[in-house]
Protein backbone atom coordinates (compact mmCIF):
# COMPACT_ATOMS: atom_id res chain seq x y z
CA UNK A 1 0.00 0.00 0.00
CA UNK A 2 2.84 2.36 0.82
CA UNK A 3 4.48 1.71 -2.53
CA UNK A 4 1.25 2.38 -4.40
CA UNK A 5 0.75 5.68 -2.56
CA UNK A 6 4.31 6.76 -3.39
CA UNK A 7 3.79 5.85 -7.04
CA UNK A 8 0.55 7.83 -7.25
CA UNK A 9 2.22 10.81 -5.55
CA UNK A 10 5.07 10.83 -8.09
CA UNK A 11 2.66 10.51 -11.03
CA UNK A 12 0.59 13.43 -9.72
CA UNK A 13 3.75 15.53 -9.33
CA UNK A 14 4.76 14.75 -12.92
CA UNK A 15 1.30 15.71 -14.20
CA UNK A 16 1.29 18.99 -12.23
CA UNK A 17 4.77 19.84 -13.53
CA UNK A 18 3.69 19.11 -17.11
CA UNK A 19 0.66 21.38 -16.68
CA UNK A 20 2.64 24.32 -15.26
CA UNK A 21 5.02 24.62 -18.24
CA UNK A 22 2.31 25.66 -20.77
CA UNK A 23 0.76 27.99 -18.18
CA UNK A 24 3.83 30.22 -18.53
CA UNK A 25 2.93 30.84 -22.19
CA UNK A 26 -0.90 30.92 -22.24
CA UNK A 27 -2.17 34.49 -22.59
CA UNK A 28 -4.68 34.97 -19.80
CA UNK A 29 -3.88 38.49 -18.60
CA UNK A 30 -5.96 41.14 -20.37
CA UNK A 31 -5.33 44.89 -20.43
CA UNK A 32 -7.65 47.41 -22.03
CA UNK A 33 -6.25 50.57 -23.59
CA UNK A 34 -8.79 53.37 -23.93
CA UNK A 35 -7.37 55.88 -26.40
CA UNK A 36 -8.88 59.00 -27.94
CA UNK A 37 -9.16 59.24 -31.70
CA UNK A 38 -10.95 60.83 -34.62
CA UNK A 39 -13.23 58.95 -37.03
CA UNK A 40 -13.63 59.58 -40.77
CA UNK A 41 -16.24 62.34 -40.17
CA UNK A 42 -13.91 64.32 -37.92
CA UNK A 43 -15.78 63.46 -34.73
CA UNK A 44 -13.84 62.60 -31.62
CA UNK A 45 -14.22 58.99 -30.51
CA UNK A 46 -12.77 56.75 -27.87
CA UNK A 47 -11.16 53.52 -29.00
CA UNK A 48 -10.84 50.41 -26.88
CA UNK A 49 -7.91 48.15 -27.63
CA UNK A 50 -7.45 44.82 -25.86
CA UNK A 51 -3.97 43.47 -25.20
CA UNK A 52 -3.44 39.91 -23.98
CA UNK A 53 -0.32 38.80 -22.12
CA UNK A 54 1.11 35.60 -20.72
CA UNK A 55 3.33 35.28 -17.67
CA UNK A 56 6.33 35.04 -19.99
CA UNK A 57 5.29 38.15 -21.97
CA UNK A 58 5.01 40.30 -18.86
CA UNK A 59 8.18 39.00 -17.20
CA UNK A 60 10.12 39.28 -20.48
CA UNK A 61 8.93 42.85 -21.04
CA UNK A 62 10.42 43.74 -17.66
CA UNK A 63 13.74 42.15 -18.66
CA UNK A 64 13.57 39.15 -16.32
CA UNK A 65 12.97 36.32 -18.83
CA UNK A 66 15.80 34.32 -17.28
CA UNK A 67 13.53 33.68 -14.28
CA UNK A 68 10.96 31.92 -16.45
CA UNK A 69 13.59 29.83 -18.22
CA UNK A 70 15.13 28.98 -14.84
CA UNK A 71 11.72 27.90 -13.57
CA UNK A 72 11.29 25.64 -16.60
CA UNK A 73 14.71 24.09 -15.94
CA UNK A 74 13.71 23.48 -12.32
CA UNK A 75 10.46 21.86 -13.50
CA UNK A 76 12.39 19.55 -15.83
CA UNK A 77 14.72 18.60 -12.96
CA UNK A 78 11.65 17.91 -10.81
CA UNK A 79 10.19 15.64 -13.49
CA UNK A 80 13.51 13.79 -13.79
CA UNK A 81 13.77 13.31 -10.03
CA UNK A 82 10.18 12.06 -9.89
CA UNK A 83 10.89 9.48 -12.58
CA UNK A 84 14.04 8.33 -10.79
CA UNK A 85 12.10 8.21 -7.52
CA UNK A 86 9.58 5.88 -9.16
CA UNK A 87 12.33 3.65 -10.54
CA UNK A 88 14.45 3.56 -7.38
CA UNK A 89 11.67 3.60 -4.80
CA UNK A 90 13.89 2.49 -1.88
CA UNK A 91 16.09 5.62 -1.92
CA UNK A 92 14.88 7.98 0.79
CA UNK A 93 17.30 10.77 -0.19
CA UNK A 94 16.02 10.72 -3.76
CA UNK A 95 12.43 10.97 -2.54
CA UNK A 96 13.26 13.94 -0.29
CA UNK A 97 15.07 15.67 -3.16
CA UNK A 98 12.09 15.03 -5.45
CA UNK A 99 9.65 16.57 -2.98
CA UNK A 100 11.94 19.55 -2.32
CA UNK A 101 12.53 20.39 -5.98
CA UNK A 102 8.81 20.01 -6.69
CA UNK A 103 8.04 22.46 -3.88
CA UNK A 104 10.59 24.93 -5.22
CA UNK A 105 9.12 24.65 -8.74
CA UNK A 106 5.57 25.29 -7.53
CA UNK A 107 6.58 28.19 -5.26
CA UNK A 108 8.55 29.76 -8.12
CA UNK A 109 5.55 29.36 -10.44
CA UNK A 110 3.24 31.04 -7.93
CA UNK A 111 5.77 33.83 -7.30
CA UNK A 112 6.12 34.54 -11.04
CA UNK A 113 2.32 34.41 -11.44
CA UNK A 114 1.88 36.92 -8.63
CA UNK A 115 4.69 39.12 -9.93
CA UNK A 116 3.26 39.21 -13.43
CA UNK A 117 -0.22 39.93 -12.08
CA UNK A 118 1.09 43.11 -10.45
CA UNK A 119 2.83 44.41 -13.59
CA UNK A 120 0.60 47.12 -15.04
CA UNK A 121 1.10 49.06 -18.24
CA UNK A 122 0.04 52.60 -19.08
CA UNK A 123 -1.21 53.14 -22.60
mmCIF file of N, CA and C in Angstrom:
data_model
loop_
_atom_site.group_PDB
_atom_site.id
_atom_site.type_symbol
_atom_site.label_atom_id
_atom_site.label_comp_id
_atom_site.label_asym_id
_atom_site.label_seq_id
_atom_site.Cartn_x
_atom_site.Cartn_y
_atom_site.Cartn_z
ATOM 1 N N UNK A 1 0.819 -1.198 0.000
ATOM 2 C CA UNK A 1 0.000 0.000 0.000
ATOM 3 C C UNK A 1 0.859 1.257 0.000
ATOM 4 N N UNK A 2 1.945 1.198 0.753
ATOM 5 C CA UNK A 2 2.838 2.356 0.820
ATOM 6 C C UNK A 2 3.481 2.632 -0.538
ATOM 7 N N UNK A 3 3.843 1.558 -1.236
ATOM 8 C CA UNK A 3 4.484 1.714 -2.531
ATOM 9 C C UNK A 3 3.510 2.301 -3.552
ATOM 10 N N UNK A 4 2.252 1.872 -3.487
ATOM 11 C CA UNK A 4 1.246 2.384 -4.401
ATOM 12 C C UNK A 4 0.993 3.874 -4.160
ATOM 13 N N UNK A 5 0.952 4.277 -2.895
ATOM 14 C CA UNK A 5 0.746 5.684 -2.557
ATOM 15 C C UNK A 5 1.917 6.537 -3.049
ATOM 16 N N UNK A 6 3.133 6.030 -2.903
ATOM 17 C CA UNK A 6 4.313 6.755 -3.385
ATOM 18 C C UNK A 6 4.296 6.872 -4.910
ATOM 19 N N UNK A 7 3.866 5.821 -5.581
ATOM 20 C CA UNK A 7 3.794 5.846 -7.040
ATOM 21 C C UNK A 7 2.754 6.858 -7.515
ATOM 22 N N UNK A 8 1.596 6.873 -6.878
ATOM 23 C CA UNK A 8 0.545 7.829 -7.252
ATOM 24 C C UNK A 8 1.004 9.259 -6.987
ATOM 25 N N UNK A 9 1.712 9.472 -5.879
ATOM 26 C CA UNK A 9 2.224 10.807 -5.554
ATOM 27 C C UNK A 9 3.196 11.291 -6.631
ATOM 28 N N UNK A 10 4.084 10.434 -7.059
ATOM 29 C CA UNK A 10 5.067 10.825 -8.086
ATOM 30 C C UNK A 10 4.388 11.085 -9.425
ATOM 31 N N UNK A 11 3.375 10.288 -9.770
ATOM 32 C CA UNK A 11 2.661 10.513 -11.031
ATOM 33 C C UNK A 11 1.906 11.838 -10.993
ATOM 34 N N UNK A 12 1.294 12.155 -9.860
ATOM 35 C CA UNK A 12 0.588 13.433 -9.723
ATOM 36 C C UNK A 12 1.565 14.600 -9.827
ATOM 37 N N UNK A 13 2.746 14.457 -9.232
ATOM 38 C CA UNK A 13 3.753 15.527 -9.332
ATOM 39 C C UNK A 13 4.199 15.724 -10.772
ATOM 40 N N UNK A 14 4.363 14.636 -11.512
ATOM 41 C CA UNK A 14 4.761 14.752 -12.919
ATOM 42 C C UNK A 14 3.663 15.442 -13.725
ATOM 43 N N UNK A 15 2.408 15.086 -13.472
ATOM 44 C CA UNK A 15 1.296 15.711 -14.199
ATOM 45 C C UNK A 15 1.210 17.203 -13.883
ATOM 46 N N UNK A 16 1.342 17.570 -12.615
ATOM 47 C CA UNK A 16 1.287 18.987 -12.233
ATOM 48 C C UNK A 16 2.433 19.755 -12.872
ATOM 49 N N UNK A 17 3.630 19.172 -12.885
ATOM 50 C CA UNK A 17 4.771 19.838 -13.528
ATOM 51 C C UNK A 17 4.538 20.008 -15.021
ATOM 52 N N UNK A 18 3.957 18.998 -15.666
ATOM 53 C CA UNK A 18 3.694 19.107 -17.107
ATOM 54 C C UNK A 18 2.606 20.130 -17.412
ATOM 55 N N UNK A 19 1.710 20.377 -16.470
ATOM 56 C CA UNK A 19 0.664 21.383 -16.675
ATOM 57 C C UNK A 19 1.212 22.791 -16.472
ATOM 58 N N UNK A 20 2.165 22.965 -15.548
ATOM 59 C CA UNK A 20 2.642 24.319 -15.257
ATOM 60 C C UNK A 20 3.496 24.905 -16.380
ATOM 61 N N UNK A 21 4.163 24.075 -17.160
ATOM 62 C CA UNK A 21 5.016 24.621 -18.236
ATOM 63 C C UNK A 21 4.191 25.396 -19.267
ATOM 64 N N UNK A 22 3.087 24.849 -19.811
ATOM 65 C CA UNK A 22 2.311 25.662 -20.765
ATOM 66 C C UNK A 22 1.648 26.886 -20.133
ATOM 67 N N UNK A 23 1.397 26.843 -18.822
ATOM 68 C CA UNK A 23 0.760 27.993 -18.181
ATOM 69 C C UNK A 23 1.646 29.239 -18.210
ATOM 70 N N UNK A 24 2.941 29.065 -18.389
ATOM 71 C CA UNK A 24 3.826 30.225 -18.531
ATOM 72 C C UNK A 24 3.590 30.954 -19.854
ATOM 73 N N UNK A 25 3.035 30.263 -20.854
ATOM 74 C CA UNK A 25 2.931 30.838 -22.195
ATOM 75 C C UNK A 25 1.492 31.079 -22.658
ATOM 76 N N UNK A 26 0.500 30.672 -21.875
ATOM 77 C CA UNK A 26 -0.897 30.920 -22.237
ATOM 78 C C UNK A 26 -1.253 32.354 -21.855
ATOM 79 N N UNK A 27 -1.853 33.075 -22.798
ATOM 80 C CA UNK A 27 -2.165 34.494 -22.586
ATOM 81 C C UNK A 27 -3.501 34.617 -21.865
ATOM 82 N N UNK A 28 -3.448 34.817 -20.547
ATOM 83 C CA UNK A 28 -4.680 34.966 -19.795
ATOM 84 C C UNK A 28 -4.760 36.265 -19.012
ATOM 85 N N UNK A 29 -3.786 37.144 -19.148
ATOM 86 C CA UNK A 29 -3.884 38.491 -18.597
ATOM 87 C C UNK A 29 -4.407 39.401 -19.704
ATOM 88 N N UNK A 30 -5.367 40.246 -19.375
ATOM 89 C CA UNK A 30 -5.963 41.136 -20.369
ATOM 90 C C UNK A 30 -5.877 42.575 -19.871
ATOM 91 N N UNK A 31 -5.353 43.457 -20.706
ATOM 92 C CA UNK A 31 -5.327 44.887 -20.426
ATOM 93 C C UNK A 31 -6.153 45.593 -21.506
ATOM 94 N N UNK A 32 -6.842 46.636 -21.103
ATOM 95 C CA UNK A 32 -7.649 47.413 -22.034
ATOM 96 C C UNK A 32 -7.051 48.806 -22.129
ATOM 97 N N UNK A 33 -6.748 49.219 -23.346
ATOM 98 C CA UNK A 33 -6.246 50.571 -23.586
ATOM 99 C C UNK A 33 -7.396 51.398 -24.159
ATOM 100 N N UNK A 34 -7.746 52.457 -23.468
ATOM 101 C CA UNK A 34 -8.793 53.373 -23.935
ATOM 102 C C UNK A 34 -8.081 54.613 -24.448
ATOM 103 N N UNK A 35 -8.117 54.795 -25.766
ATOM 104 C CA UNK A 35 -7.367 55.876 -26.405
ATOM 105 C C UNK A 35 -8.309 56.784 -27.193
ATOM 106 N N UNK A 36 -8.047 58.082 -27.142
ATOM 107 C CA UNK A 36 -8.877 59.002 -27.937
ATOM 108 C C UNK A 36 -8.476 58.927 -29.410
ATOM 109 N N UNK A 37 -9.434 59.262 -30.267
ATOM 110 C CA UNK A 37 -9.164 59.241 -31.696
ATOM 111 C C UNK A 37 -10.185 60.071 -32.446
ATOM 112 N N UNK A 38 -10.045 60.086 -33.752
ATOM 113 C CA UNK A 38 -10.951 60.834 -34.622
ATOM 114 C C UNK A 38 -11.409 59.885 -35.719
ATOM 115 N N UNK A 39 -12.739 59.833 -35.966
ATOM 116 C CA UNK A 39 -13.228 58.953 -37.030
ATOM 117 C C UNK A 39 -13.164 59.665 -38.377
ATOM 118 N N UNK A 40 -13.730 59.025 -39.420
ATOM 119 C CA UNK A 40 -13.626 59.584 -40.774
ATOM 120 C C UNK A 40 -14.456 60.849 -40.963
ATOM 121 N N UNK A 41 -15.418 61.119 -40.081
ATOM 122 C CA UNK A 41 -16.240 62.338 -40.167
ATOM 123 C C UNK A 41 -15.639 63.488 -39.368
ATOM 124 N N UNK A 42 -14.548 63.273 -38.701
ATOM 125 C CA UNK A 42 -13.914 64.319 -37.919
ATOM 126 C C UNK A 42 -14.409 64.405 -36.488
ATOM 127 N N UNK A 43 -15.253 63.461 -36.092
ATOM 128 C CA UNK A 43 -15.777 63.456 -34.733
ATOM 129 C C UNK A 43 -14.791 62.733 -33.805
ATOM 130 N N UNK A 44 -14.738 63.234 -32.594
ATOM 131 C CA UNK A 44 -13.845 62.601 -31.622
ATOM 132 C C UNK A 44 -14.508 61.337 -31.073
ATOM 133 N N UNK A 45 -13.720 60.267 -31.039
ATOM 134 C CA UNK A 45 -14.223 58.993 -30.514
ATOM 135 C C UNK A 45 -13.211 58.436 -29.518
ATOM 136 N N UNK A 46 -13.661 57.445 -28.797
ATOM 137 C CA UNK A 46 -12.773 56.752 -27.869
ATOM 138 C C UNK A 46 -12.637 55.310 -28.342
ATOM 139 N N UNK A 47 -11.416 54.887 -28.536
ATOM 140 C CA UNK A 47 -11.162 53.523 -28.999
ATOM 141 C C UNK A 47 -10.724 52.617 -27.867
ATOM 142 N N UNK A 48 -11.248 51.410 -27.862
ATOM 143 C CA UNK A 48 -10.842 50.412 -26.875
ATOM 144 C C UNK A 48 -9.996 49.364 -27.593
ATOM 145 N N UNK A 49 -8.817 49.135 -27.057
ATOM 146 C CA UNK A 49 -7.910 48.153 -27.628
ATOM 147 C C UNK A 49 -7.532 47.153 -26.538
ATOM 148 N N UNK A 50 -7.716 45.885 -26.828
ATOM 149 C CA UNK A 50 -7.447 44.822 -25.860
ATOM 150 C C UNK A 50 -6.082 44.212 -26.148
ATOM 151 N N UNK A 51 -5.299 44.075 -25.096
ATOM 152 C CA UNK A 51 -3.970 43.469 -25.196
ATOM 153 C C UNK A 51 -3.933 42.270 -24.259
ATOM 154 N N UNK A 52 -3.507 41.133 -24.776
ATOM 155 C CA UNK A 52 -3.439 39.906 -23.982
ATOM 156 C C UNK A 52 -1.984 39.531 -23.744
ATOM 157 N N UNK A 53 -1.683 39.130 -22.513
ATOM 158 C CA UNK A 53 -0.316 38.802 -22.124
ATOM 159 C C UNK A 53 -0.275 37.475 -21.383
ATOM 160 N N UNK A 54 0.841 36.792 -21.517
ATOM 161 C CA UNK A 54 1.114 35.600 -20.723
ATOM 162 C C UNK A 54 2.090 35.981 -19.606
ATOM 163 N N UNK A 55 2.349 35.043 -18.730
ATOM 164 C CA UNK A 55 3.334 35.284 -17.674
ATOM 165 C C UNK A 55 4.686 35.593 -18.309
ATOM 166 N N UNK A 56 5.047 34.815 -19.332
ATOM 167 C CA UNK A 56 6.331 35.042 -19.994
ATOM 168 C C UNK A 56 6.387 36.411 -20.652
ATOM 169 N N UNK A 57 5.303 36.838 -21.308
ATOM 170 C CA UNK A 57 5.289 38.147 -21.971
ATOM 171 C C UNK A 57 5.546 39.277 -20.983
ATOM 172 N N UNK A 58 4.861 39.222 -19.847
ATOM 173 C CA UNK A 58 5.010 40.301 -18.862
ATOM 174 C C UNK A 58 6.389 40.282 -18.206
ATOM 175 N N UNK A 59 6.868 39.105 -17.839
ATOM 176 C CA UNK A 59 8.182 39.005 -17.198
ATOM 177 C C UNK A 59 9.278 39.372 -18.195
ATOM 178 N N UNK A 60 9.122 38.950 -19.455
ATOM 179 C CA UNK A 60 10.117 39.275 -20.479
ATOM 180 C C UNK A 60 10.135 40.767 -20.779
ATOM 181 N N UNK A 61 8.994 41.398 -20.767
ATOM 182 C CA UNK A 61 8.927 42.847 -21.038
ATOM 183 C C UNK A 61 9.632 43.648 -19.956
ATOM 184 N N UNK A 62 9.699 43.087 -18.754
ATOM 185 C CA UNK A 62 10.423 43.745 -17.662
ATOM 186 C C UNK A 62 11.903 43.383 -17.652
ATOM 187 N N UNK A 63 12.332 42.505 -18.550
ATOM 188 C CA UNK A 63 13.743 42.150 -18.656
ATOM 189 C C UNK A 63 14.182 41.033 -17.720
ATOM 190 N N UNK A 64 13.231 40.228 -17.247
ATOM 191 C CA UNK A 64 13.572 39.145 -16.322
ATOM 192 C C UNK A 64 13.198 37.778 -16.893
ATOM 193 N N UNK A 65 13.369 37.584 -18.184
ATOM 194 C CA UNK A 65 12.971 36.321 -18.826
ATOM 195 C C UNK A 65 13.788 35.143 -18.319
ATOM 196 N N UNK A 66 14.971 35.408 -17.791
ATOM 197 C CA UNK A 66 15.796 34.317 -17.280
ATOM 198 C C UNK A 66 15.131 33.616 -16.100
ATOM 199 N N UNK A 67 14.256 34.305 -15.379
ATOM 200 C CA UNK A 67 13.525 33.676 -14.275
ATOM 201 C C UNK A 67 12.561 32.616 -14.791
ATOM 202 N N UNK A 68 11.891 32.895 -15.887
ATOM 203 C CA UNK A 68 10.959 31.921 -16.449
ATOM 204 C C UNK A 68 11.713 30.713 -16.985
ATOM 205 N N UNK A 69 12.809 30.961 -17.693
ATOM 206 C CA UNK A 69 13.591 29.828 -18.219
ATOM 207 C C UNK A 69 14.218 29.027 -17.083
ATOM 208 N N UNK A 70 14.623 29.692 -16.020
ATOM 209 C CA UNK A 70 15.133 28.984 -14.842
ATOM 210 C C UNK A 70 14.055 28.140 -14.184
ATOM 211 N N UNK A 71 12.837 28.660 -14.137
ATOM 212 C CA UNK A 71 11.719 27.897 -13.573
ATOM 213 C C UNK A 71 11.418 26.667 -14.417
ATOM 214 N N UNK A 72 11.528 26.791 -15.725
ATOM 215 C CA UNK A 72 11.289 25.644 -16.601
ATOM 216 C C UNK A 72 12.386 24.593 -16.421
ATOM 217 N N UNK A 73 13.617 25.032 -16.209
ATOM 218 C CA UNK A 73 14.708 24.086 -15.939
ATOM 219 C C UNK A 73 14.454 23.371 -14.617
ATOM 220 N N UNK A 74 14.005 24.095 -13.609
ATOM 221 C CA UNK A 74 13.714 23.475 -12.316
ATOM 222 C C UNK A 74 12.558 22.481 -12.452
ATOM 223 N N UNK A 75 11.568 22.789 -13.270
ATOM 224 C CA UNK A 75 10.462 21.861 -13.504
ATOM 225 C C UNK A 75 10.956 20.593 -14.188
ATOM 226 N N UNK A 76 11.853 20.738 -15.159
ATOM 227 C CA UNK A 76 12.387 19.546 -15.832
ATOM 228 C C UNK A 76 13.231 18.700 -14.870
ATOM 229 N N UNK A 77 13.973 19.340 -13.972
ATOM 230 C CA UNK A 77 14.719 18.599 -12.960
ATOM 231 C C UNK A 77 13.758 17.881 -12.020
ATOM 232 N N UNK A 78 12.654 18.525 -11.678
ATOM 233 C CA UNK A 78 11.654 17.907 -10.810
ATOM 234 C C UNK A 78 11.022 16.688 -11.467
ATOM 235 N N UNK A 79 10.735 16.782 -12.762
ATOM 236 C CA UNK A 79 10.186 15.636 -13.486
ATOM 237 C C UNK A 79 11.190 14.495 -13.507
ATOM 238 N N UNK A 80 12.457 14.812 -13.761
ATOM 239 C CA UNK A 80 13.505 13.790 -13.790
ATOM 240 C C UNK A 80 13.650 13.106 -12.435
ATOM 241 N N UNK A 81 13.658 13.894 -11.369
ATOM 242 C CA UNK A 81 13.771 13.310 -10.033
ATOM 243 C C UNK A 81 12.547 12.467 -9.686
ATOM 244 N N UNK A 82 11.377 12.861 -10.141
ATOM 245 C CA UNK A 82 10.176 12.062 -9.886
ATOM 246 C C UNK A 82 10.243 10.721 -10.609
ATOM 247 N N UNK A 83 10.739 10.736 -11.836
ATOM 248 C CA UNK A 83 10.886 9.480 -12.577
ATOM 249 C C UNK A 83 11.908 8.574 -11.889
ATOM 250 N N UNK A 84 13.039 9.133 -11.492
ATOM 251 C CA UNK A 84 14.040 8.330 -10.787
ATOM 252 C C UNK A 84 13.510 7.827 -9.449
ATOM 253 N N UNK A 85 12.690 8.631 -8.792
ATOM 254 C CA UNK A 85 12.103 8.214 -7.521
ATOM 255 C C UNK A 85 11.122 7.067 -7.713
ATOM 256 N N UNK A 86 10.455 7.018 -8.869
ATOM 257 C CA UNK A 86 9.576 5.884 -9.156
ATOM 258 C C UNK A 86 10.384 4.632 -9.471
ATOM 259 N N UNK A 87 11.504 4.806 -10.162
ATOM 260 C CA UNK A 87 12.327 3.654 -10.535
ATOM 261 C C UNK A 87 13.050 3.093 -9.311
ATOM 262 N N UNK A 88 13.712 3.965 -8.582
ATOM 263 C CA UNK A 88 14.451 3.557 -7.382
ATOM 264 C C UNK A 88 13.642 3.959 -6.159
ATOM 265 N N UNK A 89 12.608 3.194 -5.841
ATOM 266 C CA UNK A 89 11.675 3.601 -4.796
ATOM 267 C C UNK A 89 12.206 3.373 -3.382
ATOM 268 N N UNK A 90 13.340 2.741 -3.214
ATOM 269 C CA UNK A 90 13.892 2.488 -1.883
ATOM 270 C C UNK A 90 14.811 3.610 -1.403
ATOM 271 N N UNK A 91 15.163 4.530 -2.265
ATOM 272 C CA UNK A 91 16.090 5.617 -1.917
ATOM 273 C C UNK A 91 15.333 6.762 -1.247
ATOM 274 N N UNK A 92 15.567 6.938 0.036
ATOM 275 C CA UNK A 92 14.876 7.983 0.789
ATOM 276 C C UNK A 92 15.411 9.371 0.423
ATOM 277 N N UNK A 93 16.713 9.483 0.179
ATOM 278 C CA UNK A 93 17.303 10.772 -0.192
ATOM 279 C C UNK A 93 16.755 11.272 -1.530
ATOM 280 N N UNK A 94 16.563 10.354 -2.455
ATOM 281 C CA UNK A 94 16.024 10.722 -3.761
ATOM 282 C C UNK A 94 14.574 11.199 -3.635
ATOM 283 N N UNK A 95 13.821 10.574 -2.755
ATOM 284 C CA UNK A 95 12.432 10.970 -2.535
ATOM 285 C C UNK A 95 12.349 12.356 -1.892
ATOM 286 N N UNK A 96 13.227 12.616 -0.936
ATOM 287 C CA UNK A 96 13.257 13.939 -0.293
ATOM 288 C C UNK A 96 13.661 15.015 -1.298
ATOM 289 N N UNK A 97 14.649 14.712 -2.132
ATOM 290 C CA UNK A 97 15.075 15.670 -3.163
ATOM 291 C C UNK A 97 13.948 15.926 -4.161
ATOM 292 N N UNK A 98 13.200 14.886 -4.510
ATOM 293 C CA UNK A 98 12.092 15.028 -5.445
ATOM 294 C C UNK A 98 11.009 15.934 -4.873
ATOM 295 N N UNK A 99 10.670 15.727 -3.613
ATOM 296 C CA UNK A 99 9.653 16.572 -2.978
ATOM 297 C C UNK A 99 10.134 18.019 -2.841
ATOM 298 N N UNK A 100 11.392 18.198 -2.503
ATOM 299 C CA UNK A 100 11.938 19.547 -2.321
ATOM 300 C C UNK A 100 11.966 20.329 -3.633
ATOM 301 N N UNK A 101 12.453 19.696 -4.694
ATOM 302 C CA UNK A 101 12.528 20.385 -5.983
ATOM 303 C C UNK A 101 11.130 20.661 -6.521
ATOM 304 N N UNK A 102 10.190 19.762 -6.284
ATOM 305 C CA UNK A 102 8.811 20.011 -6.690
ATOM 306 C C UNK A 102 8.237 21.220 -5.950
ATOM 307 N N UNK A 103 8.501 21.305 -4.661
ATOM 308 C CA UNK A 103 8.039 22.455 -3.882
ATOM 309 C C UNK A 103 8.635 23.752 -4.372
ATOM 310 N N UNK A 104 9.925 23.736 -4.696
ATOM 311 C CA UNK A 104 10.589 24.934 -5.216
ATOM 312 C C UNK A 104 9.977 25.333 -6.559
ATOM 313 N N UNK A 105 9.697 24.349 -7.424
ATOM 314 C CA UNK A 105 9.121 24.646 -8.737
ATOM 315 C C UNK A 105 7.735 25.271 -8.610
ATOM 316 N N UNK A 106 6.921 24.752 -7.699
ATOM 317 C CA UNK A 106 5.568 25.291 -7.534
ATOM 318 C C UNK A 106 5.606 26.679 -6.893
ATOM 319 N N UNK A 107 6.466 26.871 -5.901
ATOM 320 C CA UNK A 107 6.582 28.185 -5.263
ATOM 321 C C UNK A 107 7.090 29.220 -6.271
ATOM 322 N N UNK A 108 8.041 28.837 -7.103
ATOM 323 C CA UNK A 108 8.550 29.763 -8.121
ATOM 324 C C UNK A 108 7.467 30.088 -9.144
ATOM 325 N N UNK A 109 6.656 29.095 -9.524
ATOM 326 C CA UNK A 109 5.546 29.364 -10.444
ATOM 327 C C UNK A 109 4.562 30.352 -9.830
ATOM 328 N N UNK A 110 4.193 30.129 -8.581
ATOM 329 C CA UNK A 110 3.243 31.039 -7.927
ATOM 330 C C UNK A 110 3.830 32.433 -7.746
ATOM 331 N N UNK A 111 5.124 32.519 -7.455
ATOM 332 C CA UNK A 111 5.767 33.830 -7.303
ATOM 333 C C UNK A 111 5.796 34.581 -8.633
ATOM 334 N N UNK A 112 6.105 33.878 -9.729
ATOM 335 C CA UNK A 112 6.116 34.536 -11.037
ATOM 336 C C UNK A 112 4.702 34.911 -11.479
ATOM 337 N N UNK A 113 3.715 34.084 -11.135
ATOM 338 C CA UNK A 113 2.325 34.414 -11.443
ATOM 339 C C UNK A 113 1.898 35.673 -10.696
ATOM 340 N N UNK A 114 2.224 35.750 -9.428
ATOM 341 C CA UNK A 114 1.875 36.918 -8.627
ATOM 342 C C UNK A 114 2.628 38.160 -9.102
ATOM 343 N N UNK A 115 3.897 37.998 -9.430
ATOM 344 C CA UNK A 115 4.692 39.124 -9.928
ATOM 345 C C UNK A 115 4.122 39.656 -11.236
ATOM 346 N N UNK A 116 3.788 38.754 -12.145
ATOM 347 C CA UNK A 116 3.263 39.208 -13.435
ATOM 348 C C UNK A 116 1.857 39.783 -13.294
ATOM 349 N N UNK A 117 1.119 39.362 -12.289
ATOM 350 C CA UNK A 117 -0.215 39.933 -12.081
ATOM 351 C C UNK A 117 -0.133 41.383 -11.621
ATOM 352 N N UNK A 118 0.946 41.746 -10.956
ATOM 353 C CA UNK A 118 1.091 43.112 -10.448
ATOM 354 C C UNK A 118 1.860 44.028 -11.404
ATOM 355 N N UNK A 119 2.195 43.563 -12.579
ATOM 356 C CA UNK A 119 2.829 44.407 -13.590
ATOM 357 C C UNK A 119 1.729 45.058 -14.410
ATOM 358 N N UNK A 120 1.638 46.368 -14.337
ATOM 359 C CA UNK A 120 0.596 47.119 -15.043
ATOM 360 C C UNK A 120 1.257 48.022 -16.076
ATOM 361 N N UNK A 121 0.584 48.208 -17.186
ATOM 362 C CA UNK A 121 1.105 49.058 -18.244
ATOM 363 C C UNK A 121 0.182 50.269 -18.430
ATOM 364 N N UNK A 122 0.799 51.394 -18.754
ATOM 365 C CA UNK A 122 0.042 52.605 -19.078
ATOM 366 C C UNK A 122 0.056 52.790 -20.583
ATOM 367 N N UNK A 123 -1.106 52.968 -21.150
ATOM 368 C CA UNK A 123 -1.206 53.140 -22.603
ATOM 369 C C UNK A 123 -1.520 54.567 -22.946
#
